[in-house]
Short mmCIF file of C-alpha atoms in Angstrom, two decimals:
data_model
loop_
_atom_site.label_atom_id
_atom_site.label_comp_id
_atom_site.label_asym_id
_atom_site.label_seq_id
_atom_site.Cartn_x
_atom_site.Cartn_y
_atom_site.Cartn_z
CA ASP K 35 43.93 -53.14 4.94
CA GLY K 36 41.84 -51.04 3.01
CA GLY K 37 39.95 -48.45 4.76
CA ILE K 38 39.13 -44.70 5.43
CA THR K 39 41.42 -42.44 7.59
CA GLN K 40 40.42 -39.24 9.03
CA SER K 41 42.94 -37.00 10.81
CA PRO K 42 43.25 -35.74 13.23
CA LYS K 43 40.93 -37.58 15.53
CA TYR K 44 40.67 -34.21 17.88
CA LEU K 45 40.98 -30.69 16.65
CA PHE K 46 40.55 -27.51 18.54
CA ARG K 47 40.51 -24.06 16.81
CA LYS K 48 39.68 -20.64 17.82
CA GLU K 49 36.72 -18.80 16.52
CA GLY K 50 37.24 -16.97 13.11
CA GLN K 51 39.78 -19.39 11.97
CA ASN K 52 39.22 -21.90 8.68
CA VAL K 53 40.22 -25.35 9.58
CA THR K 54 40.57 -28.36 7.24
CA LEU K 55 39.96 -31.95 8.09
CA SER K 56 41.43 -34.81 5.97
CA CYS K 57 39.87 -37.83 4.66
CA GLU K 58 41.66 -40.49 2.78
CA GLN K 59 40.61 -43.97 1.40
CA ASN K 60 42.16 -46.71 -0.26
CA LEU K 61 39.07 -48.57 -1.00
CA ASN K 62 39.12 -47.57 -4.75
CA HIS K 63 35.83 -46.10 -4.26
CA ASP K 64 34.40 -43.42 -6.44
CA ALA K 65 32.20 -41.67 -4.01
CA MET K 66 32.58 -39.95 -1.03
CA TYR K 67 30.56 -38.22 1.56
CA TRP K 68 31.06 -35.62 4.52
CA TYR K 69 28.65 -36.01 7.45
CA ARG K 70 28.15 -33.70 10.52
CA GLN K 71 26.99 -35.35 13.86
CA ASP K 72 25.37 -33.66 16.77
CA PRO K 73 24.10 -35.57 19.81
CA GLY K 74 20.31 -36.67 19.13
CA GLN K 75 20.44 -35.69 15.48
CA GLY K 76 21.63 -38.52 13.89
CA LEU K 77 23.95 -37.56 10.73
CA ARG K 78 23.57 -34.83 8.29
CA LEU K 79 25.08 -34.75 4.97
CA ILE K 80 27.28 -31.57 4.34
CA TYR K 81 28.71 -32.38 0.78
CA TYR K 82 29.33 -35.49 -1.38
CA SER K 83 31.20 -36.45 -4.43
CA GLN K 84 30.69 -38.89 -7.22
CA ILE K 85 33.86 -38.70 -9.05
CA VAL K 86 36.96 -36.53 -9.16
CA ASN K 87 36.59 -32.77 -9.66
CA ASP K 88 32.87 -32.68 -8.81
CA PHE K 89 30.81 -32.28 -5.76
CA GLN K 90 27.39 -31.32 -4.70
CA LYS K 91 25.86 -29.83 -1.67
CA GLY K 92 24.10 -31.74 1.20
CA ASP K 93 21.59 -30.73 3.46
CA ILE K 94 23.83 -28.40 5.61
CA ALA K 95 26.82 -27.04 3.15
CA GLU K 96 26.44 -23.56 4.48
CA GLY K 97 29.84 -22.73 5.92
CA TYR K 98 31.77 -25.48 4.58
CA SER K 99 33.89 -26.22 1.44
CA VAL K 100 35.50 -29.24 -0.13
CA SER K 101 37.71 -30.26 -2.97
CA ARG K 102 38.18 -33.42 -4.99
CA GLU K 103 41.22 -33.43 -6.80
CA LYS K 104 42.11 -37.14 -6.43
CA LYS K 105 39.81 -40.14 -6.12
CA GLU K 106 41.25 -41.04 -2.77
CA SER K 107 40.99 -37.82 -1.09
CA PHE K 108 37.90 -35.52 0.01
CA PRO K 109 39.27 -32.74 2.53
CA LEU K 110 36.64 -30.59 4.19
CA THR K 111 37.13 -27.07 5.13
CA VAL K 112 35.17 -25.65 8.12
CA THR K 113 35.05 -21.73 7.40
CA SER K 114 34.64 -19.02 9.85
CA ALA K 115 31.17 -18.40 8.28
CA GLN K 116 30.11 -21.69 10.05
CA LYS K 117 27.89 -20.40 12.84
CA ASN K 118 28.12 -23.73 15.08
CA PRO K 119 31.24 -25.58 13.92
CA THR K 120 31.68 -27.65 17.24
CA ALA K 121 30.73 -31.35 16.31
CA PHE K 122 31.72 -34.62 15.45
CA TYR K 123 32.54 -35.06 11.47
CA LEU K 124 32.40 -38.31 9.60
CA CYS K 125 33.89 -39.21 6.25
CA ALA K 126 32.44 -41.86 4.18
CA SER K 127 32.89 -43.49 0.88
CA LYS K 128 30.93 -45.94 -1.33
CA ARG K 129 31.99 -48.14 -4.24
CA ASP K 130 29.96 -45.81 -6.87
CA GLY K 131 27.40 -43.30 -6.38
CA GLN K 132 24.63 -45.04 -8.24
CA GLY K 133 24.53 -48.68 -7.00
CA PRO K 134 22.88 -49.77 -3.42
CA TYR K 135 25.99 -50.29 -1.85
CA GLU K 136 26.59 -49.48 1.82
CA GLN K 137 28.92 -46.68 2.68
CA TYR K 138 31.87 -47.19 4.51
CA PHE K 139 33.15 -44.64 7.51
CA GLY K 140 36.25 -43.36 8.85
CA PRO K 141 36.85 -43.03 12.80
CA GLY K 142 35.76 -39.21 12.65
CA THR K 143 37.20 -36.01 13.67
CA ARG K 144 36.01 -34.03 16.67
CA LEU K 145 36.17 -30.46 16.04
CA THR K 146 35.86 -27.87 19.02
CA VAL K 147 35.85 -24.25 18.27
CA THR K 148 36.17 -22.03 21.14
CA ALA E 219 11.57 -37.38 -0.04
CA GLN E 220 12.46 -40.33 2.18
CA SER E 221 12.36 -40.14 5.88
CA VAL E 222 13.56 -42.50 8.84
CA THR E 223 12.06 -42.51 12.42
CA GLN E 224 13.94 -44.47 15.26
CA LEU E 225 10.96 -44.70 17.86
CA ASP E 226 13.23 -45.07 20.78
CA SER E 227 16.29 -42.58 21.54
CA GLN E 228 17.25 -44.86 24.58
CA VAL E 229 16.85 -48.54 25.30
CA PRO E 230 18.14 -50.05 28.30
CA VAL E 231 18.26 -53.55 28.83
CA PHE E 232 20.03 -56.47 31.06
CA GLU E 233 22.32 -58.43 29.78
CA GLU E 234 21.48 -61.87 28.08
CA ALA E 235 17.80 -60.30 27.55
CA PRO E 236 16.38 -59.73 23.80
CA VAL E 237 16.14 -56.24 22.27
CA GLU E 238 14.23 -54.93 19.56
CA LEU E 239 15.24 -51.41 18.13
CA ARG E 240 12.50 -49.98 15.80
CA CYS E 241 12.95 -48.21 12.65
CA ASN E 242 10.11 -46.97 10.66
CA TYR E 243 10.55 -45.13 7.27
CA SER E 244 8.58 -43.17 4.68
CA SER E 245 8.86 -43.39 1.12
CA SER E 246 6.88 -43.34 -2.14
CA VAL E 247 9.21 -45.70 -3.88
CA SER E 248 10.89 -48.92 -3.10
CA VAL E 249 13.87 -48.67 -0.79
CA TYR E 250 17.11 -50.38 0.63
CA LEU E 251 17.45 -50.59 4.19
CA PHE E 252 20.71 -50.74 6.45
CA TRP E 253 21.64 -50.77 10.10
CA TYR E 254 24.65 -49.22 11.29
CA VAL E 255 26.53 -49.24 14.62
CA GLN E 256 28.58 -46.87 16.16
CA TYR E 257 30.80 -47.17 19.49
CA PRO E 258 31.71 -44.29 21.50
CA ASN E 259 34.14 -41.61 19.52
CA GLN E 260 34.26 -44.08 16.51
CA GLY E 261 32.73 -44.37 12.87
CA LEU E 262 29.97 -46.26 11.77
CA GLN E 263 30.13 -49.96 10.80
CA LEU E 264 27.54 -51.66 9.04
CA LEU E 265 25.40 -54.54 10.95
CA LEU E 266 23.08 -55.80 8.24
CA LYS E 267 21.31 -54.48 5.03
CA TYR E 268 18.18 -55.40 3.14
CA LEU E 269 18.27 -55.08 -0.80
CA SER E 270 15.72 -57.62 -1.87
CA GLY E 271 14.67 -61.12 -1.22
CA SER E 272 14.28 -62.80 1.91
CA THR E 273 12.68 -60.19 4.38
CA LEU E 274 14.69 -61.52 7.41
CA VAL E 275 18.27 -60.23 7.38
CA LYS E 276 21.26 -61.74 9.38
CA GLY E 277 23.92 -59.25 10.22
CA ILE E 278 27.26 -59.54 12.37
CA ASN E 279 27.34 -60.04 16.18
CA GLY E 280 23.99 -62.10 16.28
CA PHE E 281 21.80 -59.12 15.16
CA GLU E 282 19.02 -59.64 12.47
CA ALA E 283 16.39 -57.31 11.40
CA GLU E 284 12.92 -57.88 9.36
CA PHE E 285 11.82 -55.82 6.41
CA ASN E 286 7.96 -55.29 6.62
CA LYS E 287 6.96 -53.58 3.56
CA SER E 288 3.27 -53.15 4.68
CA GLN E 289 4.27 -51.42 8.13
CA THR E 290 7.06 -49.80 6.45
CA SER E 291 9.27 -50.91 9.12
CA PHE E 292 13.02 -52.53 9.46
CA HIS E 293 13.47 -53.29 13.08
CA LEU E 294 16.74 -54.69 14.55
CA ARG E 295 16.46 -57.76 17.24
CA LYS E 296 18.82 -59.82 18.97
CA PRO E 297 17.90 -62.71 21.10
CA SER E 298 20.44 -62.15 23.73
CA VAL E 299 22.53 -59.08 24.24
CA HIS E 300 25.90 -58.82 25.66
CA ILE E 301 27.71 -55.77 27.48
CA SER E 302 29.85 -55.11 24.67
CA ASP E 303 26.53 -54.56 22.62
CA THR E 304 26.24 -51.23 24.15
CA ALA E 305 26.45 -48.36 21.33
CA GLU E 306 24.53 -46.51 19.29
CA TYR E 307 22.58 -47.84 16.33
CA PHE E 308 21.57 -45.99 13.28
CA CYS E 309 18.73 -47.20 10.66
CA ALA E 310 19.38 -45.92 7.21
CA VAL E 311 17.24 -45.92 4.00
CA SER E 312 18.41 -45.44 0.51
CA LEU E 313 16.05 -45.01 -2.47
CA PHE E 314 15.77 -47.92 -4.90
CA SER E 315 15.76 -45.81 -8.11
CA SER E 316 17.59 -42.77 -7.34
CA GLY E 317 20.35 -41.80 -9.46
CA SER E 318 22.09 -39.63 -7.07
CA ALA E 319 24.73 -40.50 -4.89
CA ARG E 320 23.43 -38.65 -1.95
CA GLN E 321 20.96 -41.79 -1.37
CA LEU E 322 21.45 -42.27 2.44
CA THR E 323 19.24 -40.80 5.04
CA PHE E 324 19.59 -41.54 8.61
CA GLY E 325 17.68 -41.90 11.70
CA SER E 326 18.42 -39.79 14.87
CA GLY E 327 19.76 -43.06 16.54
CA THR E 328 19.05 -45.27 19.29
CA GLN E 329 21.36 -45.46 22.11
CA LEU E 330 21.32 -49.25 23.64
CA THR E 331 22.68 -49.57 27.01
CA VAL E 332 23.12 -53.05 28.21
CA LEU E 333 23.19 -53.58 31.76
CA PRO E 334 25.15 -56.17 33.84
#
């Protein structure tokens, strides 16, 4: 079955540590996305990538970094510069960046920083 | 820039009753419209989408939505809800002519709670 996997499902970190969230897709999609979800705020775009080795900042990129070295992988690093990192993080992919296709979502990673 | 407003943050409804979740958008150009559902601690799943053609769109799990261009709305409806429909529902919009991958803008979500 094709889909998107995110690991781990729950992640706990101490303040001041960087942490990397994994996102892998086997849908052969070109575009990939990272969203942050907070209660009552919907989804906010952190970073997106249309093709390998290229990515752009979304609305709330400060304190985050990404890489896209392979088509199927788009890891997100939450750095110590992110002031309020505790949230639910969702990864998504789309067939290609240009077309009106729907985004497919992974199951999410809930990050708690104390 | 486009924006999406989901008018109700919480909608409680009794089992087997009809429900309507409201979504309005603003955009200066034509748009594509989507409804997603999210069950607790899970990712989002596409319910239905409007790209063009008939303004009444049918989706999974018995849901449907109607695109109203003059009112810039895309309300989601189901004639008879089940307990299993309890979830958060997100409306999203994508610009028709955008060349960028960052096309999807989400509303803040509506929590549908079906009561026995």
